[in-house]
Tab-separated table of C-alpha atoms in Angstrom:
chain	number	residue	atom	x	y	z
A	1	UNK	CA	2.354	-40.365	28.879
A	2	UNK	CA	5.493	-38.373	29.624
A	3	UNK	CA	6.373	-38.305	25.966
A	4	UNK	CA	2.889	-37.019	25.243
A	5	UNK	CA	3.226	-34.269	27.818
A	6	UNK	CA	6.623	-33.315	26.419
A	7	UNK	CA	5.147	-33.192	22.959
A	8	UNK	CA	2.320	-30.981	24.175
A	9	UNK	CA	4.739	-28.608	25.882
A	10	UNK	CA	6.992	-28.572	22.839
A	11	UNK	CA	4.074	-27.572	20.647
A	12	UNK	CA	2.371	-24.993	22.788
A	13	UNK	CA	5.103	-23.488	24.930
A	14	UNK	CA	5.288	-20.257	22.937
A	15	UNK	CA	2.006	-18.777	24.166
A	16	UNK	CA	2.798	-19.107	27.915
A	17	UNK	CA	6.383	-18.039	27.210
A	18	UNK	CA	5.174	-14.897	25.502
A	19	UNK	CA	2.764	-14.178	28.337
A	20	UNK	CA	5.595	-14.499	30.853
A	21	UNK	CA	7.811	-12.190	28.760
A	22	UNK	CA	4.939	-9.728	28.481
A	23	UNK	CA	4.378	-9.751	32.215
A	24	UNK	CA	8.106	-9.416	32.887
A	25	UNK	CA	8.399	-6.461	30.513
A	26	UNK	CA	5.484	-4.713	32.202
A	27	UNK	CA	6.635	-5.500	35.737
A	28	UNK	CA	10.159	-4.261	35.099
A	29	UNK	CA	8.789	-0.984	33.738
A	30	UNK	CA	10.509	-1.516	30.412
A	31	UNK	CA	7.382	-0.499	28.538
A	32	UNK	CA	4.753	1.995	29.551
A	33	UNK	CA	2.038	0.027	31.247
A	34	UNK	CA	-0.593	2.331	29.771
A	35	UNK	CA	0.093	0.984	26.297
A	36	UNK	CA	0.695	-2.538	27.452
A	37	UNK	CA	-1.215	-3.438	30.590
A	38	UNK	CA	-0.093	-6.510	32.468
A	39	UNK	CA	-1.449	-9.961	31.754
A	40	UNK	CA	-3.397	-9.843	35.013
A	41	UNK	CA	-5.104	-6.567	34.116
A	42	UNK	CA	-6.216	-7.908	30.746
A	43	UNK	CA	-7.421	-11.107	32.387
A	44	UNK	CA	-9.416	-9.114	34.972
A	45	UNK	CA	-11.086	-7.065	32.256
A	46	UNK	CA	-11.791	-10.198	30.246
A	47	UNK	CA	-13.463	-11.889	33.231
A	48	UNK	CA	-15.367	-8.807	34.405
A	49	UNK	CA	-16.595	-7.776	30.990
A	50	UNK	CA	-17.655	-11.318	30.199
A	51	UNK	CA	-19.435	-11.609	33.540
A	52	UNK	CA	-21.352	-8.361	33.080
A	53	UNK	CA	-22.226	-9.379	29.550
A	54	UNK	CA	-20.677	-6.444	27.674
A	55	UNK	CA	-18.167	-8.501	25.730
A	56	UNK	CA	-20.682	-11.260	25.105
A	57	UNK	CA	-23.194	-8.742	23.777
A	58	UNK	CA	-20.746	-7.077	21.389
A	59	UNK	CA	-19.338	-10.447	20.320
A	60	UNK	CA	-22.885	-11.643	19.638
A	61	UNK	CA	-23.535	-8.605	17.453
A	62	UNK	CA	-20.308	-9.060	15.515
A	63	UNK	CA	-20.661	-12.801	15.019
A	64	UNK	CA	-24.303	-12.633	13.992
A	65	UNK	CA	-23.538	-9.923	11.428
A	66	UNK	CA	-20.605	-11.907	10.088
A	67	UNK	CA	-22.619	-15.115	9.882
A	68	UNK	CA	-25.597	-13.437	8.217
A	69	UNK	CA	-23.476	-11.851	5.504
A	70	UNK	CA	-21.498	-15.037	5.087
A	71	UNK	CA	-24.575	-17.278	4.824
A	72	UNK	CA	-26.200	-14.962	2.296
A	73	UNK	CA	-23.029	-15.056	0.213
A	74	UNK	CA	-22.923	-18.859	0.439
A	75	UNK	CA	-26.606	-19.311	-0.415
A	76	UNK	CA	-26.389	-17.036	-3.431
A	77	UNK	CA	-22.784	-17.664	-4.423
A	78	UNK	CA	-22.751	-21.453	-4.645
A	79	UNK	CA	-25.674	-21.849	-7.094
A	80	UNK	CA	-24.314	-18.878	-8.996
A	81	UNK	CA	-20.921	-20.536	-9.354
A	82	UNK	CA	-22.626	-23.726	-10.521
A	83	UNK	CA	-24.538	-21.777	-13.153
A	84	UNK	CA	-21.342	-20.083	-14.306
A	85	UNK	CA	-19.568	-23.412	-14.621
A	86	UNK	CA	-22.436	-25.081	-16.484
A	87	UNK	CA	-23.649	-22.369	-18.854
A	88	UNK	CA	-21.403	-20.552	-21.315
A	89	UNK	CA	-23.731	-17.561	-21.523
A	90	UNK	CA	-23.779	-17.021	-17.763
A	91	UNK	CA	-20.029	-17.477	-17.649
A	92	UNK	CA	-19.376	-14.926	-20.373
A	93	UNK	CA	-21.743	-12.461	-18.746
A	94	UNK	CA	-20.314	-12.636	-15.246
A	95	UNK	CA	-16.731	-13.813	-15.645
A	96	UNK	CA	-15.216	-10.327	-15.926
A	97	UNK	CA	-17.177	-9.107	-12.908
A	98	UNK	CA	-15.793	-11.828	-10.715
A	99	UNK	CA	-12.350	-12.425	-12.147
A	100	UNK	CA	-11.380	-8.844	-12.952
A	101	UNK	CA	-13.147	-7.621	-9.830
A	102	UNK	CA	-11.499	-10.190	-7.586
A	103	UNK	CA	-8.270	-8.292	-6.859
A	104	UNK	CA	-10.002	-4.908	-6.603
A	105	UNK	CA	-10.015	-3.833	-2.952
A	106	UNK	CA	-13.752	-3.684	-2.401
A	107	UNK	CA	-13.329	-2.049	0.992
A	108	UNK	CA	-13.089	1.261	-0.870
A	109	UNK	CA	-16.778	0.958	-1.655
A	110	UNK	CA	-17.749	0.873	2.005
A	111	UNK	CA	-18.524	4.622	2.253
A	112	UNK	CA	-21.022	4.169	-0.579
A	113	UNK	CA	-22.585	1.245	1.276
A	114	UNK	CA	-23.121	3.382	4.334
A	115	UNK	CA	-24.970	5.925	2.190
A	116	UNK	CA	-27.180	3.290	0.623
A	117	UNK	CA	-27.841	1.054	3.641
A	118	UNK	CA	-27.319	3.410	6.556
A	119	UNK	CA	-24.656	3.145	9.187
A	120	UNK	CA	-26.029	0.238	11.231
A	121	UNK	CA	-26.362	-3.485	10.710
A	122	UNK	CA	-27.700	-3.569	7.094
A	123	UNK	CA	-24.631	-1.891	5.585
A	124	UNK	CA	-22.329	-4.256	7.502
A	125	UNK	CA	-24.249	-7.309	6.334
A	126	UNK	CA	-24.426	-6.080	2.750
A	127	UNK	CA	-20.717	-5.343	2.691
A	128	UNK	CA	-19.824	-8.682	4.300
A	129	UNK	CA	-21.985	-10.344	1.673
A	130	UNK	CA	-20.051	-8.625	-1.101
A	131	UNK	CA	-16.640	-9.435	0.372
A	132	UNK	CA	-17.538	-13.101	0.968
A	133	UNK	CA	-19.241	-13.530	-2.381
A	134	UNK	CA	-16.001	-13.153	-4.345
A	135	UNK	CA	-13.917	-15.937	-2.764
A	136	UNK	CA	-16.946	-18.239	-2.607
A	137	UNK	CA	-17.941	-17.757	-6.251
A	138	UNK	CA	-14.394	-17.956	-7.591
A	139	UNK	CA	-13.393	-21.063	-5.607
A	140	UNK	CA	-16.687	-22.878	-6.189
A	141	UNK	CA	-16.555	-21.995	-9.876
A	142	UNK	CA	-13.235	-23.801	-10.196
A	143	UNK	CA	-14.685	-26.658	-8.178
A	144	UNK	CA	-17.757	-27.021	-10.372
A	145	UNK	CA	-15.877	-26.685	-13.632
A	146	UNK	CA	-13.264	-29.158	-12.412
A	147	UNK	CA	-15.771	-31.992	-12.080
A	148	UNK	CA	-14.387	-34.742	-14.347
A	149	UNK	CA	-16.582	-34.946	-17.433
A	150	UNK	CA	-16.340	-38.711	-17.550
A	151	UNK	CA	-18.162	-38.906	-14.218
A	152	UNK	CA	-21.053	-36.952	-15.724
A	153	UNK	CA	-20.926	-39.054	-18.875
A	154	UNK	CA	-21.020	-42.333	-17.042
A	155	UNK	CA	-23.931	-41.115	-14.937
A	156	UNK	CA	-25.760	-40.133	-18.130
A	157	UNK	CA	-24.906	-43.521	-19.568
A	158	UNK	CA	-26.530	-45.205	-16.600
A	159	UNK	CA	-29.667	-43.206	-17.328
A	160	UNK	CA	-29.481	-40.710	-14.489
A	161	UNK	CA	-31.735	-37.684	-14.795
A	162	UNK	CA	-30.314	-34.150	-14.790
A	163	UNK	CA	-31.358	-33.534	-11.218
A	164	UNK	CA	-29.855	-36.831	-10.080
A	165	UNK	CA	-26.591	-35.948	-11.809
A	166	UNK	CA	-26.564	-32.565	-10.108
A	167	UNK	CA	-27.380	-34.009	-6.720
A	168	UNK	CA	-25.377	-37.234	-6.741
A	169	UNK	CA	-22.462	-36.511	-9.070
A	170	UNK	CA	-21.694	-32.813	-9.472
A	171	UNK	CA	-22.419	-31.694	-5.908
A	172	UNK	CA	-20.309	-34.374	-4.191
A	173	UNK	CA	-17.460	-33.851	-6.642
A	174	UNK	CA	-17.478	-30.103	-6.062
A	175	UNK	CA	-18.067	-30.260	-2.310
A	176	UNK	CA	-14.377	-30.177	-1.269
A	177	UNK	CA	-13.789	-26.967	-3.231
A	178	UNK	CA	-17.048	-25.497	-1.954
A	179	UNK	CA	-15.734	-26.013	1.541
A	180	UNK	CA	-12.355	-24.520	0.776
A	181	UNK	CA	-14.143	-21.463	-0.606
A	182	UNK	CA	-16.277	-21.221	2.513
A	183	UNK	CA	-13.232	-21.622	4.702
A	184	UNK	CA	-11.512	-18.725	2.938
A	185	UNK	CA	-14.615	-16.565	3.232
A	186	UNK	CA	-15.387	-17.149	6.918
A	187	UNK	CA	-12.416	-15.259	8.410
A	188	UNK	CA	-12.945	-12.599	5.738
A	189	UNK	CA	-16.454	-12.135	7.124
A	190	UNK	CA	-15.201	-11.535	10.654
A	191	UNK	CA	-12.392	-9.247	9.521
A	192	UNK	CA	-14.756	-7.170	7.424
A	193	UNK	CA	-17.369	-6.838	10.161
A	194	UNK	CA	-14.840	-5.748	12.784
A	195	UNK	CA	-13.214	-3.370	10.315
A	196	UNK	CA	-16.443	-1.702	9.328
A	197	UNK	CA	-17.518	-1.498	12.947
A	198	UNK	CA	-14.285	0.315	13.679
A	199	UNK	CA	-14.949	2.786	10.884
A	200	UNK	CA	-18.342	3.664	12.275
A	201	UNK	CA	-20.898	2.012	14.530
A	202	UNK	CA	-22.211	2.025	18.054
A	203	UNK	CA	-22.286	-1.714	18.764
A	204	UNK	CA	-20.064	-4.686	17.995
A	205	UNK	CA	-16.512	-5.643	18.918
A	206	UNK	CA	-14.989	-3.218	16.415
A	207	UNK	CA	-16.812	-0.375	18.119
A	208	UNK	CA	-15.752	-1.732	21.506
A	209	UNK	CA	-12.093	-1.547	20.446
A	210	UNK	CA	-12.385	1.982	19.103
A	211	UNK	CA	-14.252	3.357	22.086
A	212	UNK	CA	-11.913	1.864	24.689
A	213	UNK	CA	-8.805	2.913	22.822
A	214	UNK	CA	-10.040	6.515	22.792
A	215	UNK	CA	-10.432	6.152	26.560
A	216	UNK	CA	-6.850	4.848	26.683
A	217	UNK	CA	-7.987	1.683	28.410
A	218	UNK	CA	-5.927	-0.778	26.471
A	219	UNK	CA	-6.703	-3.712	28.739
A	220	UNK	CA	-10.201	-3.630	27.241
A	221	UNK	CA	-8.778	-3.426	23.720
A	222	UNK	CA	-6.646	-6.514	24.260
A	223	UNK	CA	-9.554	-8.341	25.884
A	224	UNK	CA	-11.689	-7.605	22.810
A	225	UNK	CA	-8.893	-8.759	20.510
A	226	UNK	CA	-8.720	-12.036	22.437
A	227	UNK	CA	-12.484	-12.474	22.128
A	228	UNK	CA	-12.321	-11.852	18.375
A	229	UNK	CA	-9.557	-14.430	18.074
A	230	UNK	CA	-11.580	-16.980	20.019
A	231	UNK	CA	-14.668	-16.352	17.883
A	232	UNK	CA	-12.637	-16.795	14.716
A	233	UNK	CA	-11.042	-19.970	16.028
A	234	UNK	CA	-14.401	-21.408	17.095
A	235	UNK	CA	-16.049	-20.616	13.750
A	236	UNK	CA	-13.161	-22.132	11.827
A	237	UNK	CA	-13.298	-25.298	13.922
A	238	UNK	CA	-17.058	-25.508	13.415
A	239	UNK	CA	-16.514	-25.207	9.679
A	240	UNK	CA	-13.892	-27.950	9.772
A	241	UNK	CA	-16.250	-30.161	11.749
A	242	UNK	CA	-19.010	-29.613	9.211
A	243	UNK	CA	-16.633	-30.465	6.393
A	244	UNK	CA	-15.507	-33.572	8.289
A	245	UNK	CA	-19.109	-34.769	8.489
A	246	UNK	CA	-20.245	-33.848	4.998
A	247	UNK	CA	-17.123	-34.696	3.010
A	248	UNK	CA	-16.609	-37.979	4.795
A	249	UNK	CA	-14.745	-39.547	1.880
A	250	UNK	CA	-11.938	-36.994	1.871
A	251	UNK	CA	-11.283	-36.060	5.460
A	252	UNK	CA	-8.707	-33.629	6.633
A	253	UNK	CA	-7.154	-33.633	10.033
A	254	UNK	CA	-9.016	-31.483	12.532
A	255	UNK	CA	-6.859	-29.257	14.608
B	1	UNK	CA	-11.555	-21.748	-27.119
B	2	UNK	CA	-10.743	-20.109	-30.441
B	3	UNK	CA	-14.497	-19.788	-31.207
B	4	UNK	CA	-15.917	-16.325	-32.057
B	5	UNK	CA	-13.675	-14.268	-29.772
B	6	UNK	CA	-15.325	-10.898	-30.376
B	7	UNK	CA	-18.844	-12.060	-29.615
B	8	UNK	CA	-17.525	-13.451	-26.357
B	9	UNK	CA	-15.875	-10.135	-25.610
B	10	UNK	CA	-19.147	-8.345	-26.243
B	11	UNK	CA	-20.977	-10.613	-23.810
B	12	UNK	CA	-18.165	-10.038	-21.326
B	13	UNK	CA	-18.580	-6.287	-21.490
B	14	UNK	CA	-22.379	-6.360	-21.520
B	15	UNK	CA	-23.136	-6.090	-17.818
B	16	UNK	CA	-20.482	-3.516	-16.859
B	17	UNK	CA	-21.435	-1.352	-19.829
B	18	UNK	CA	-25.130	-1.637	-19.035
B	19	UNK	CA	-24.566	-0.702	-15.399
B	20	UNK	CA	-22.433	2.291	-16.330
B	21	UNK	CA	-24.933	3.486	-18.934
B	22	UNK	CA	-27.879	3.069	-16.584
B	23	UNK	CA	-25.988	4.852	-13.833
B	24	UNK	CA	-25.161	7.751	-16.135
B	25	UNK	CA	-28.652	8.113	-17.588
B	26	UNK	CA	-30.562	7.728	-14.327
B	27	UNK	CA	-28.043	9.847	-12.453
B	28	UNK	CA	-28.123	12.795	-14.820
B	29	UNK	CA	-31.906	12.550	-15.026
B	30	UNK	CA	-32.001	12.915	-11.243
B	31	UNK	CA	-33.595	9.577	-10.444
B	32	UNK	CA	-30.691	8.443	-8.302
B	33	UNK	CA	-29.866	9.822	-4.863
B	34	UNK	CA	-27.167	12.491	-4.963
B	35	UNK	CA	-24.592	10.387	-3.176
B	36	UNK	CA	-24.334	8.090	-6.175
B	37	UNK	CA	-23.025	10.866	-8.464
B	38	UNK	CA	-22.601	9.951	-12.158
B	39	UNK	CA	-19.723	8.343	-14.072
B	40	UNK	CA	-19.008	11.503	-16.076
B	41	UNK	CA	-18.968	13.645	-12.934
B	42	UNK	CA	-16.497	11.195	-11.401
B	43	UNK	CA	-14.255	11.418	-14.469
B	44	UNK	CA	-14.406	15.220	-14.312
B	45	UNK	CA	-13.499	15.108	-10.642
B	46	UNK	CA	-10.567	12.832	-11.424
B	47	UNK	CA	-9.386	15.253	-14.074
B	48	UNK	CA	-9.786	18.160	-11.660
B	49	UNK	CA	-7.729	16.361	-9.028
B	50	UNK	CA	-5.100	15.442	-11.578
B	51	UNK	CA	-4.771	19.027	-12.838
B	52	UNK	CA	-4.286	20.479	-9.368
B	53	UNK	CA	-1.784	17.724	-8.603
B	54	UNK	CA	-3.645	16.702	-5.458
B	55	UNK	CA	-4.249	13.279	-6.923
B	56	UNK	CA	-0.590	12.496	-7.449
B	57	UNK	CA	0.425	13.709	-4.007
B	58	UNK	CA	-2.229	11.500	-2.420
B	59	UNK	CA	-1.338	8.574	-4.654
B	60	UNK	CA	2.337	8.888	-3.806
B	61	UNK	CA	1.545	8.960	-0.114
B	62	UNK	CA	-0.683	5.891	-0.200
B	63	UNK	CA	1.615	4.040	-2.539
B	64	UNK	CA	4.624	4.669	-0.326
B	65	UNK	CA	2.815	3.314	2.724
B	66	UNK	CA	1.425	0.231	1.083
B	67	UNK	CA	4.677	-0.573	-0.722
B	68	UNK	CA	6.890	-0.179	2.325
B	69	UNK	CA	4.515	-2.051	4.589
B	70	UNK	CA	3.884	-4.821	2.121
B	71	UNK	CA	7.563	-5.377	1.338
B	72	UNK	CA	8.428	-5.471	5.045
B	73	UNK	CA	5.585	-7.831	5.858
B	74	UNK	CA	6.107	-10.142	2.912
B	75	UNK	CA	9.882	-10.317	3.385
B	76	UNK	CA	9.622	-11.158	7.070
B	77	UNK	CA	6.785	-13.565	6.361
B	78	UNK	CA	8.869	-15.419	3.782
B	79	UNK	CA	11.969	-15.538	5.990
B	80	UNK	CA	10.202	-16.711	9.132
B	81	UNK	CA	7.904	-18.992	7.154
B	82	UNK	CA	10.778	-20.710	5.392
B	83	UNK	CA	12.593	-21.094	8.696
B	84	UNK	CA	9.455	-22.517	10.287
B	85	UNK	CA	9.056	-24.943	7.429
B	86	UNK	CA	12.611	-26.183	7.706
B	87	UNK	CA	13.145	-26.174	11.455
B	88	UNK	CA	10.637	-27.872	13.791
B	89	UNK	CA	11.761	-25.685	16.681
B	90	UNK	CA	10.884	-22.473	14.892
B	91	UNK	CA	7.666	-24.063	13.701
B	92	UNK	CA	6.599	-25.041	17.197
B	93	UNK	CA	7.281	-21.546	18.434
B	94	UNK	CA	5.274	-19.742	15.775
B	95	UNK	CA	2.439	-22.172	15.055
B	96	UNK	CA	0.292	-21.534	18.162
B	97	UNK	CA	0.819	-17.772	17.938
B	98	UNK	CA	-0.050	-17.596	14.265
B	99	UNK	CA	-3.038	-19.896	14.459
B	100	UNK	CA	-4.501	-17.692	17.161
B	101	UNK	CA	-3.608	-14.315	15.665
B	102	UNK	CA	-4.524	-15.291	12.120
B	103	UNK	CA	-8.234	-15.153	12.811
B	104	UNK	CA	-7.957	-11.757	14.500
B	105	UNK	CA	-8.417	-8.864	12.115
B	106	UNK	CA	-5.045	-7.175	12.334
B	107	UNK	CA	-6.720	-3.814	12.038
B	108	UNK	CA	-7.908	-4.353	15.624
B	109	UNK	CA	-4.342	-3.537	16.664
B	110	UNK	CA	-4.497	-0.170	14.918
B	111	UNK	CA	-5.118	1.839	18.123
B	112	UNK	CA	-2.059	0.232	19.702
B	113	UNK	CA	0.053	0.890	16.622
B	114	UNK	CA	-1.161	4.476	16.446
B	115	UNK	CA	0.009	5.107	19.991
B	116	UNK	CA	3.276	3.290	19.442
B	117	UNK	CA	4.236	4.847	16.126
B	118	UNK	CA	2.267	8.056	15.954
B	119	UNK	CA	-0.139	9.333	13.343
B	120	UNK	CA	2.351	9.524	10.483
B	121	UNK	CA	3.671	7.022	7.997
B	122	UNK	CA	5.245	4.675	10.537
B	123	UNK	CA	2.054	3.408	12.135
B	124	UNK	CA	0.468	2.643	8.757
B	125	UNK	CA	3.548	0.913	7.454
B	126	UNK	CA	3.795	-1.132	10.640
B	127	UNK	CA	0.168	-2.253	10.616
B	128	UNK	CA	0.294	-3.098	6.910
B	129	UNK	CA	3.463	-5.123	7.456
B	130	UNK	CA	1.905	-6.815	10.469
B	131	UNK	CA	-1.180	-7.908	8.580
B	132	UNK	CA	0.755	-8.890	5.455
B	133	UNK	CA	3.048	-11.110	7.496
B	134	UNK	CA	0.491	-13.780	8.406
B	135	UNK	CA	-0.760	-15.062	5.049
B	136	UNK	CA	2.788	-15.002	3.654
B	137	UNK	CA	4.103	-16.850	6.701
B	138	UNK	CA	1.443	-19.547	6.476
B	139	UNK	CA	1.949	-20.056	2.755
B	140	UNK	CA	5.736	-20.248	3.049
B	141	UNK	CA	5.551	-22.682	5.943
B	142	UNK	CA	3.169	-24.969	4.056
B	143	UNK	CA	5.200	-24.593	0.881
B	144	UNK	CA	8.373	-25.881	2.494
B	145	UNK	CA	6.577	-28.724	4.232
B	146	UNK	CA	4.858	-29.851	1.054
B	147	UNK	CA	8.006	-29.923	-1.079
B	148	UNK	CA	8.510	-33.421	-2.372
B	149	UNK	CA	11.089	-35.050	-0.060
B	150	UNK	CA	12.362	-37.144	-2.961
B	151	UNK	CA	13.708	-34.002	-4.632
B	152	UNK	CA	15.697	-33.067	-1.538
B	153	UNK	CA	16.932	-36.604	-0.996
B	154	UNK	CA	17.995	-36.844	-4.607
B	155	UNK	CA	19.955	-33.599	-4.322
B	156	UNK	CA	21.565	-34.761	-1.091
B	157	UNK	CA	22.405	-38.049	-2.686
B	158	UNK	CA	24.250	-36.286	-5.449
B	159	UNK	CA	26.260	-34.434	-2.869
B	160	UNK	CA	24.734	-30.995	-3.172
B	161	UNK	CA	25.686	-28.679	-0.299
B	162	UNK	CA	22.917	-27.300	1.900
B	163	UNK	CA	22.936	-23.867	0.293
B	164	UNK	CA	22.547	-25.366	-3.169
B	165	UNK	CA	19.652	-27.489	-1.973
B	166	UNK	CA	18.060	-24.398	-0.479
B	167	UNK	CA	18.425	-22.125	-3.502
B	168	UNK	CA	18.144	-24.610	-6.346
B	169	UNK	CA	15.687	-27.198	-4.997
B	170	UNK	CA	13.669	-25.912	-2.087
B	171	UNK	CA	12.951	-22.362	-3.245
B	172	UNK	CA	11.940	-23.250	-6.821
B	173	UNK	CA	9.726	-26.075	-5.564
B	174	UNK	CA	8.087	-23.799	-3.007
B	175	UNK	CA	7.797	-20.749	-5.279
B	176	UNK	CA	4.232	-21.285	-6.578
B	177	UNK	CA	2.833	-21.456	-3.052
B	178	UNK	CA	4.992	-18.537	-1.961
B	179	UNK	CA	3.399	-16.439	-4.664
B	180	UNK	CA	-0.071	-17.541	-3.613
B	181	UNK	CA	0.682	-16.314	-0.094
B	182	UNK	CA	2.192	-13.065	-1.298
B	183	UNK	CA	-0.892	-12.403	-3.383
B	184	UNK	CA	-3.168	-12.798	-0.366
B	185	UNK	CA	-0.801	-10.613	1.637
B	186	UNK	CA	-1.048	-7.910	-1.014
B	187	UNK	CA	-4.835	-7.973	-0.856
B	188	UNK	CA	-4.704	-7.673	2.939
B	189	UNK	CA	-2.254	-4.793	2.620
B	190	UNK	CA	-4.711	-2.740	0.587
B	191	UNK	CA	-7.627	-3.435	2.909
B	192	UNK	CA	-5.591	-2.382	5.918
B	193	UNK	CA	-4.237	0.655	4.083
B	194	UNK	CA	-7.744	1.847	3.388
B	195	UNK	CA	-8.990	1.292	6.930
B	196	UNK	CA	-5.874	2.820	8.484
B	197	UNK	CA	-6.127	5.925	6.327
B	198	UNK	CA	-9.802	6.322	7.063
B	199	UNK	CA	-9.596	5.681	10.812
B	200	UNK	CA	-6.126	6.732	11.816
B	201	UNK	CA	-5.111	9.735	9.801
B	202	UNK	CA	-6.167	11.991	7.046
B	203	UNK	CA	-3.618	11.591	4.323
B	204	UNK	CA	-3.283	9.820	1.036
B	205	UNK	CA	-6.244	8.595	-0.951
B	206	UNK	CA	-8.200	8.254	2.274
B	207	UNK	CA	-8.158	12.058	2.553
B	208	UNK	CA	-9.753	12.499	-0.825
B	209	UNK	CA	-12.513	10.073	0.086
B	210	UNK	CA	-13.260	11.511	3.503
B	211	UNK	CA	-12.910	15.090	2.174
B	212	UNK	CA	-15.496	14.232	-0.464
B	213	UNK	CA	-17.804	12.863	2.198
B	214	UNK	CA	-17.404	15.817	4.534
B	215	UNK	CA	-17.891	18.481	1.881
B	216	UNK	CA	-20.689	16.593	0.118
B	217	UNK	CA	-18.576	16.308	-3.027
B	218	UNK	CA	-19.583	12.770	-3.857
B	219	UNK	CA	-17.825	12.953	-7.211
B	220	UNK	CA	-14.568	13.491	-5.314
B	221	UNK	CA	-15.377	10.599	-3.004
B	222	UNK	CA	-15.925	8.301	-5.969
B	223	UNK	CA	-12.771	9.597	-7.644
B	224	UNK	CA	-10.819	8.503	-4.570
B	225	UNK	CA	-12.581	5.152	-4.548
B	226	UNK	CA	-11.837	4.600	-8.234
B	227	UNK	CA	-8.164	5.456	-7.721
B	228	UNK	CA	-7.947	3.097	-4.794
B	229	UNK	CA	-9.573	0.265	-6.721
B	230	UNK	CA	-7.337	0.828	-9.738
B	231	UNK	CA	-4.255	0.919	-7.515
B	232	UNK	CA	-5.147	-2.402	-5.886
B	233	UNK	CA	-5.987	-3.987	-9.191
B	234	UNK	CA	-2.786	-2.775	-10.860
B	235	UNK	CA	-0.651	-3.999	-7.957
B	236	UNK	CA	-2.207	-7.433	-8.245
B	237	UNK	CA	-1.618	-7.540	-12.000
B	238	UNK	CA	2.013	-6.493	-11.554
B	239	UNK	CA	2.476	-9.267	-9.010
B	240	UNK	CA	0.912	-11.782	-11.406
B	241	UNK	CA	3.207	-10.601	-14.195
B	242	UNK	CA	6.256	-11.037	-11.965
B	243	UNK	CA	4.937	-14.420	-10.952
B	244	UNK	CA	4.513	-15.699	-14.487
B	245	UNK	CA	8.044	-14.494	-15.316
B	246	UNK	CA	9.613	-16.148	-12.303
B	247	UNK	CA	7.633	-19.341	-12.670
B	248	UNK	CA	7.996	-19.429	-16.446
B	249	UNK	CA	9.269	-22.980	-16.410
B	250	UNK	CA	6.599	-24.226	-14.063
B	251	UNK	CA	3.444	-23.038	-15.773
B	252	UNK	CA	4.240	-24.288	-19.267
B	253	UNK	CA	1.626	-26.784	-20.331
B	254	UNK	CA	-0.634	-26.183	-17.364
B	255	UNK	CA	-4.148	-24.887	-17.589
B	256	UNK	CA	-2.970	-21.477	-16.482
B	257	UNK	CA	-0.859	-21.007	-19.584
B	258	UNK	CA	-3.737	-22.098	-21.775
B	259	UNK	CA	-6.046	-19.632	-20.047
B	260	UNK	CA	-3.761	-16.703	-20.656
């Protein structure tokens, strides 16, 4: 019991320690409190803005945009990766687009997206889709092409049909890499949505940060940053939980 | 795959070539909205920028920021990450902080950095370093922890001093994962560079892009975008080249060598 508590403190002490140092620095006047409001001020804003729904509303906008773009990328990307891994023609057609295009910073295309899709939600979703598509397709492609051929052969030998092989052999074998692709893409989705909201929008957490920083109210900025962090953490945990349930034969530790 | 190489290359180039051709034809025929410009107009704009020297000034500015920020971020990420991997105390200090901050887009701190460091180079370099730190830290930490203990024990058994174990056993064994982290950090650096230049200041390649938007010179905007994309791509390829030189001994006989 005591050992457990000690272990817990030993693992998590840095966050409270940092908060105390932060508060001490502000209280002693070492840093301008305009730039760095005290812990209490940020906490007050966090509670008030959550209670009046402003933070929840903007967080809802950001998360729903991120999830929509992400799900579209997953729905289109995973079958696409399977097709690339299974058919030489598809692979030769699309390989350069995905593998040469992978390191290209696609964020540069965002201005073009705003012209095509307008400044609101559609351009954010479309851009999130594009940014998530790359890690999902590339990781899943390696997953699908890494399925051991002898598994497929033995399934064929047992007389399994093509659809059975796809469903019962290839999908389960590729599932761990599908999930690692999705897990890479999920934080990308949130980052991209917040980023594009900061560049130009009138709703969402990215907008919230920009607008409150122009009003020099940094307590609100930090509160929004905390909310973004919590959303990211929650989504990642949800993804891990899903993986834990679906890939039950190769579980990773949650936490 | 020594099969017909050239036919494969043709298939590879098919879609990009078709898109470019379609873009050019439809664009010059006026079927596309003006903001899409045409590939030839973009090339002309690039040439125009290159002749006036604007391009190189902007490139130098952006390159300086991303290089300085990335080197700072990656170096501190490697140092702290290695320390965290080797020492449980350091690990327990940084783990909760990193696992919380990792999911926050670092660009959200840009307003704070702008106030702290001003509108010039310093704020961009700082935010790029800040966002490059996290992936490199995580990769280095995992790299050290996943080094095969047997290797270290064997070295200890043969009486190697700690520094030898560090430089000759630990670092080489961790190097592949270190590079993976650095590569992600580099990608983050370019994303943050772009956003910081567009939001925070008007300098570097970001200027060319936003200038093009403001003055309805979409060819200029695309020229900036193309430069930015090429810069990011080239940086990644340079990193990969360094990687395959450093890891020469480790990729022999693996699939990666076959693929190249």
